[in-house]
Tab-separated table of C-alpha atoms in Angstrom:
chain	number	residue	atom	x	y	z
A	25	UNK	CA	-1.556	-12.656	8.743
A	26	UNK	CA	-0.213	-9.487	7.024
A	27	UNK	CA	-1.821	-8.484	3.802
A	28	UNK	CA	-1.197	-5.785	1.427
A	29	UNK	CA	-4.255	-4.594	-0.703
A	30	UNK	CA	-3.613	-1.917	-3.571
A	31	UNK	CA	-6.490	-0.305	-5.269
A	32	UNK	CA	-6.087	1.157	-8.886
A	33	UNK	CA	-8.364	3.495	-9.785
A	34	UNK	CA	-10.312	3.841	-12.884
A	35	UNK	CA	-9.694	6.730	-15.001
A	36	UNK	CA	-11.728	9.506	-14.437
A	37	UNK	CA	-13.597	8.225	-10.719
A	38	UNK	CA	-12.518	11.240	-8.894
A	39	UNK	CA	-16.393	12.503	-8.726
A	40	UNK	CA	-17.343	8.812	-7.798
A	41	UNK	CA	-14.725	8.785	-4.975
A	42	UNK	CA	-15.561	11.876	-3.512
A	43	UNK	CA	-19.072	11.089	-3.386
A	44	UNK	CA	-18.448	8.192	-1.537
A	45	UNK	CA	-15.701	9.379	0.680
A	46	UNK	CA	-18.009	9.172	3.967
A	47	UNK	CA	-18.980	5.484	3.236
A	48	UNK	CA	-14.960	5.056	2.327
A	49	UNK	CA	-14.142	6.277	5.700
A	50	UNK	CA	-16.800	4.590	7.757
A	51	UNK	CA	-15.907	1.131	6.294
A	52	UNK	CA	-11.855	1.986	7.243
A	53	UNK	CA	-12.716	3.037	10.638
A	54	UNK	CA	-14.266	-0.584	11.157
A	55	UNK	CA	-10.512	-1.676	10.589
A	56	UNK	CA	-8.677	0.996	12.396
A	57	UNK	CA	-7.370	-1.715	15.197
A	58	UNK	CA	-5.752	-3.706	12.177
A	59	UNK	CA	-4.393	-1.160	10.007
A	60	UNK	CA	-0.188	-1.614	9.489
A	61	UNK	CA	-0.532	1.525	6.898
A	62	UNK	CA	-2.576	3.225	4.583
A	63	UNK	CA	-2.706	6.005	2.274
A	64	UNK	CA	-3.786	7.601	-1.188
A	65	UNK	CA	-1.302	7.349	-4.416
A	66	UNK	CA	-1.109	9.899	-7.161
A	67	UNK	CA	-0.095	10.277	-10.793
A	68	UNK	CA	2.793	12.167	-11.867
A	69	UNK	CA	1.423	15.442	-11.642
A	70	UNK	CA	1.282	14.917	-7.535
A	71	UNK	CA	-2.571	15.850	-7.406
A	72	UNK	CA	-4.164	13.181	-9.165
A	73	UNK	CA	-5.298	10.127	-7.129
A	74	UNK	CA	-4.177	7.160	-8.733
A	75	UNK	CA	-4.855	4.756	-6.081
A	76	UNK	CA	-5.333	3.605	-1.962
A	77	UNK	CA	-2.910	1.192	-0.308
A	78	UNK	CA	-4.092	-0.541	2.734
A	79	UNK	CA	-1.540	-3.336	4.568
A	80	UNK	CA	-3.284	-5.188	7.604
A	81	UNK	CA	-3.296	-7.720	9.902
A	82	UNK	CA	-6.050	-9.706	8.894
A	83	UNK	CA	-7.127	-13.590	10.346
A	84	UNK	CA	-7.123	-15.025	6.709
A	85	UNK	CA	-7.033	-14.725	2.731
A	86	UNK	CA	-10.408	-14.685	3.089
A	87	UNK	CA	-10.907	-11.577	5.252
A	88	UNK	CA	-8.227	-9.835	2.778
A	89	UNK	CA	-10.359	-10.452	-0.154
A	90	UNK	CA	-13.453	-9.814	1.865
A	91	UNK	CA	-11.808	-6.193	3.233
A	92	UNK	CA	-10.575	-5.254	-0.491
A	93	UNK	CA	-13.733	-6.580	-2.448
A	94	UNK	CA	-16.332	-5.375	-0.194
A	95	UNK	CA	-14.524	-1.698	0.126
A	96	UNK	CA	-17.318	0.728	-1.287
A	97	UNK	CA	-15.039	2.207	-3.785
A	98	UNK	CA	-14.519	-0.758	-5.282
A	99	UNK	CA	-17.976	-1.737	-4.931
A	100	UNK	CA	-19.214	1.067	-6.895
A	101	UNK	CA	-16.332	0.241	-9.441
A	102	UNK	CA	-14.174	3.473	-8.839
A	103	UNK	CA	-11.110	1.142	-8.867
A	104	UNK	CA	-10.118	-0.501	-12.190
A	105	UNK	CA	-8.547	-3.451	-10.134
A	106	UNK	CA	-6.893	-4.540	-7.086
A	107	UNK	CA	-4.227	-6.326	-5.733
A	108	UNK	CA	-4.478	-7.782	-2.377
A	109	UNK	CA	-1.025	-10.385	-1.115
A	110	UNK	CA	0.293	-11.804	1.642
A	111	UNK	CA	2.829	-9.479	3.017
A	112	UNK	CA	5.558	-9.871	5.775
A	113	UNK	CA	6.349	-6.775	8.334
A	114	UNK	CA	9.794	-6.734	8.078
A	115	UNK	CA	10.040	-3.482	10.303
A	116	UNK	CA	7.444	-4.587	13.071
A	117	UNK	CA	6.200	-1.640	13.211
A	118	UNK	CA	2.639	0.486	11.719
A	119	UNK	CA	3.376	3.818	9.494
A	120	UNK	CA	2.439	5.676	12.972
A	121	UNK	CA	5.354	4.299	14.588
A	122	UNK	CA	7.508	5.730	12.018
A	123	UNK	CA	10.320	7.948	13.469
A	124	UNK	CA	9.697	10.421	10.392
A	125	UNK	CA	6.512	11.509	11.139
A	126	UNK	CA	3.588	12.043	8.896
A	127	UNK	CA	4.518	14.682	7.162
A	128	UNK	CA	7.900	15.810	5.718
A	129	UNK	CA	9.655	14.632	2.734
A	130	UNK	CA	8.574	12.390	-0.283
A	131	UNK	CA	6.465	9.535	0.594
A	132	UNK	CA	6.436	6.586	-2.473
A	133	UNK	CA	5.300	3.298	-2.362
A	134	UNK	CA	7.261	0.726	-4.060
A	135	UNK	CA	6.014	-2.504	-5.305
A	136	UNK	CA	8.315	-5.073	-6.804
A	137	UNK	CA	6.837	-7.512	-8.847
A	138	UNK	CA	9.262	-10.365	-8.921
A	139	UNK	CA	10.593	-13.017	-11.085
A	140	UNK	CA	12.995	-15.667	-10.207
A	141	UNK	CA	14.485	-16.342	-6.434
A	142	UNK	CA	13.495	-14.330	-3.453
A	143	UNK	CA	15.073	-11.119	-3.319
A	144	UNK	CA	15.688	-8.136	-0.445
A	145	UNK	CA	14.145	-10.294	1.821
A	146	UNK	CA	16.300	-8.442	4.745
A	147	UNK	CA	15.565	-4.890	5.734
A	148	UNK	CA	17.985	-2.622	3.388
A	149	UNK	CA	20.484	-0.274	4.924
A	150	UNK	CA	18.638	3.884	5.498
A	151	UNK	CA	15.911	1.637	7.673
A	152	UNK	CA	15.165	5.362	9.215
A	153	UNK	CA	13.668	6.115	5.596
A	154	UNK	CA	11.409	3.073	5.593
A	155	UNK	CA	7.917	3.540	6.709
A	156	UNK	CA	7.182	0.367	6.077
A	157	UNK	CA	8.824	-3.282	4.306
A	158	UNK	CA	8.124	-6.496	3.696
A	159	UNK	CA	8.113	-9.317	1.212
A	160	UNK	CA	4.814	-9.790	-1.128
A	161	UNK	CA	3.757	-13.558	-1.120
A	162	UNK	CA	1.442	-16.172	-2.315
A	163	UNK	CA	-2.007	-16.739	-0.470
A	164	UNK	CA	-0.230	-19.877	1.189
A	165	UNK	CA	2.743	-17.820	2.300
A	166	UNK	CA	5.423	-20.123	1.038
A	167	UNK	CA	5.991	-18.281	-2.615
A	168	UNK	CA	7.608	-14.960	-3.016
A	169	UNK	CA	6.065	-12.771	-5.198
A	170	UNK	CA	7.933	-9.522	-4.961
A	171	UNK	CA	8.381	-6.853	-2.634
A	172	UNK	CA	6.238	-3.891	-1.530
A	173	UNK	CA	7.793	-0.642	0.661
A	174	UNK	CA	6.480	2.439	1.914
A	175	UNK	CA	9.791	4.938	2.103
A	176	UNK	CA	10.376	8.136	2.146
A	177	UNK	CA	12.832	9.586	-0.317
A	178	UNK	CA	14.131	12.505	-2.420
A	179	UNK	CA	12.509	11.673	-5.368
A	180	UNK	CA	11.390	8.313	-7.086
A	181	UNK	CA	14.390	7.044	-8.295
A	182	UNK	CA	16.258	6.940	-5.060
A	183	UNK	CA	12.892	5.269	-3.736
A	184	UNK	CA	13.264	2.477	-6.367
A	185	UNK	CA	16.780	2.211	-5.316
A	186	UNK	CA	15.615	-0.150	-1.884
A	187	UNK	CA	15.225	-2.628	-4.169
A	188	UNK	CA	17.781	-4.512	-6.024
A	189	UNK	CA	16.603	-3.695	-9.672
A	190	UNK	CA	17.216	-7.140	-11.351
A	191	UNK	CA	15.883	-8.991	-9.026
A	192	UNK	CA	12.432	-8.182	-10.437
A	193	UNK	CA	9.837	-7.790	-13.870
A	194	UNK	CA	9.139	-4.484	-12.825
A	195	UNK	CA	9.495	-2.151	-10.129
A	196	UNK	CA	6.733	0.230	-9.758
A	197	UNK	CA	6.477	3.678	-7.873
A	198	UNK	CA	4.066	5.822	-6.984
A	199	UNK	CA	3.607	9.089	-5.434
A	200	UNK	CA	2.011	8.242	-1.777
A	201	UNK	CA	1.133	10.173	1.528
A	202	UNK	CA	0.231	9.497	4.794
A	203	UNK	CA	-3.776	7.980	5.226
A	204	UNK	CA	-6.666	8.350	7.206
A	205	UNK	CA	-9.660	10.189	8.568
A	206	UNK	CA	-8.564	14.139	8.480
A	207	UNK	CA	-9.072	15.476	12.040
């Protein structure tokens, strides 16, 4: 099962989070063989974290909740809440597989928060731009929720363009880049 997990942080836990960015990447590299995609978000300004996305392939809701909970940002409450769903991987693919590359371009993530019936549940058209896609749904599977995509675009507007505005409450996007241990 597919799950996406987003992390908000709490204002002003930049110290917090880079005191604990060893035990942050040490718990992530015990989950490096399930990791779809991953990566920081940032406020307006481009340089202030605003958040972490992680989407896996987990065994269960269970292990979602366990992975997001037990996180040791969260655990030392540098994130002001989370948001872990079912998702679907409409592309098949992990961000590493993405044709793009890691760098290069605008990077947002897009998460539509729906209302009403099940919207752009097929892969839009500029698939080349999608890092990755899929439908957010209930523990269960069976209710849609919304919509979450990582895509790289000119600026946010033409990110929240993938998704078919009315269709949802809100359409968020944030500022996101590429994740993981720096080399």
């Amino acid at each position: 099962m597919e799950f996406l997990c987003y992390h908000r942080d709490r204002p002003g836990s930049l110290p917090l989070r880079e005191e604990l960015l060893e035990a942050h990447w040490s718990y992530m590299d015990g989950f490096a063989k399930e990791m779809i995609a991953r990566g920081p978000t940032f406020a307006e300004d481009g340089e202030t974290l605003s958040g972490s996305v992680h989407i896996l392939d987990l065994p269960d809701v269970a292990a979602a909740r366990a992975f997001a909970f037990d996180e040791p940002n969260y655990q030392a409450g540098a994130y002001r809440d989370v948001m872990v769903r079912r998702w679907r991987n409409t592309l098949g693919r992990t961000m590493w597989d993405f044709p793009g590359g890691r760098t290069g371009g605008n990077r947002f993530l897009v998460l539509g928060l729906g209302t009403g019936p099940a919207a752009d549940l097929d892969v839009p058209s500029g698939r080349d731009e999608l890092i990755a896609y899929g439908p957010l749904l209930s523990d269960d599977g069976a209710d849609w929720l919304g919509t979450a995509a990582l895509v790289r675009a000119p600026d946010p507007d033409a990110a929240r363009a993938v998704l078919t505005a009315e269709a949802y409450a809100a359409i968020e996007v944030h500022d996101w880049q590429f994740g993981g241990r720096p080399s």
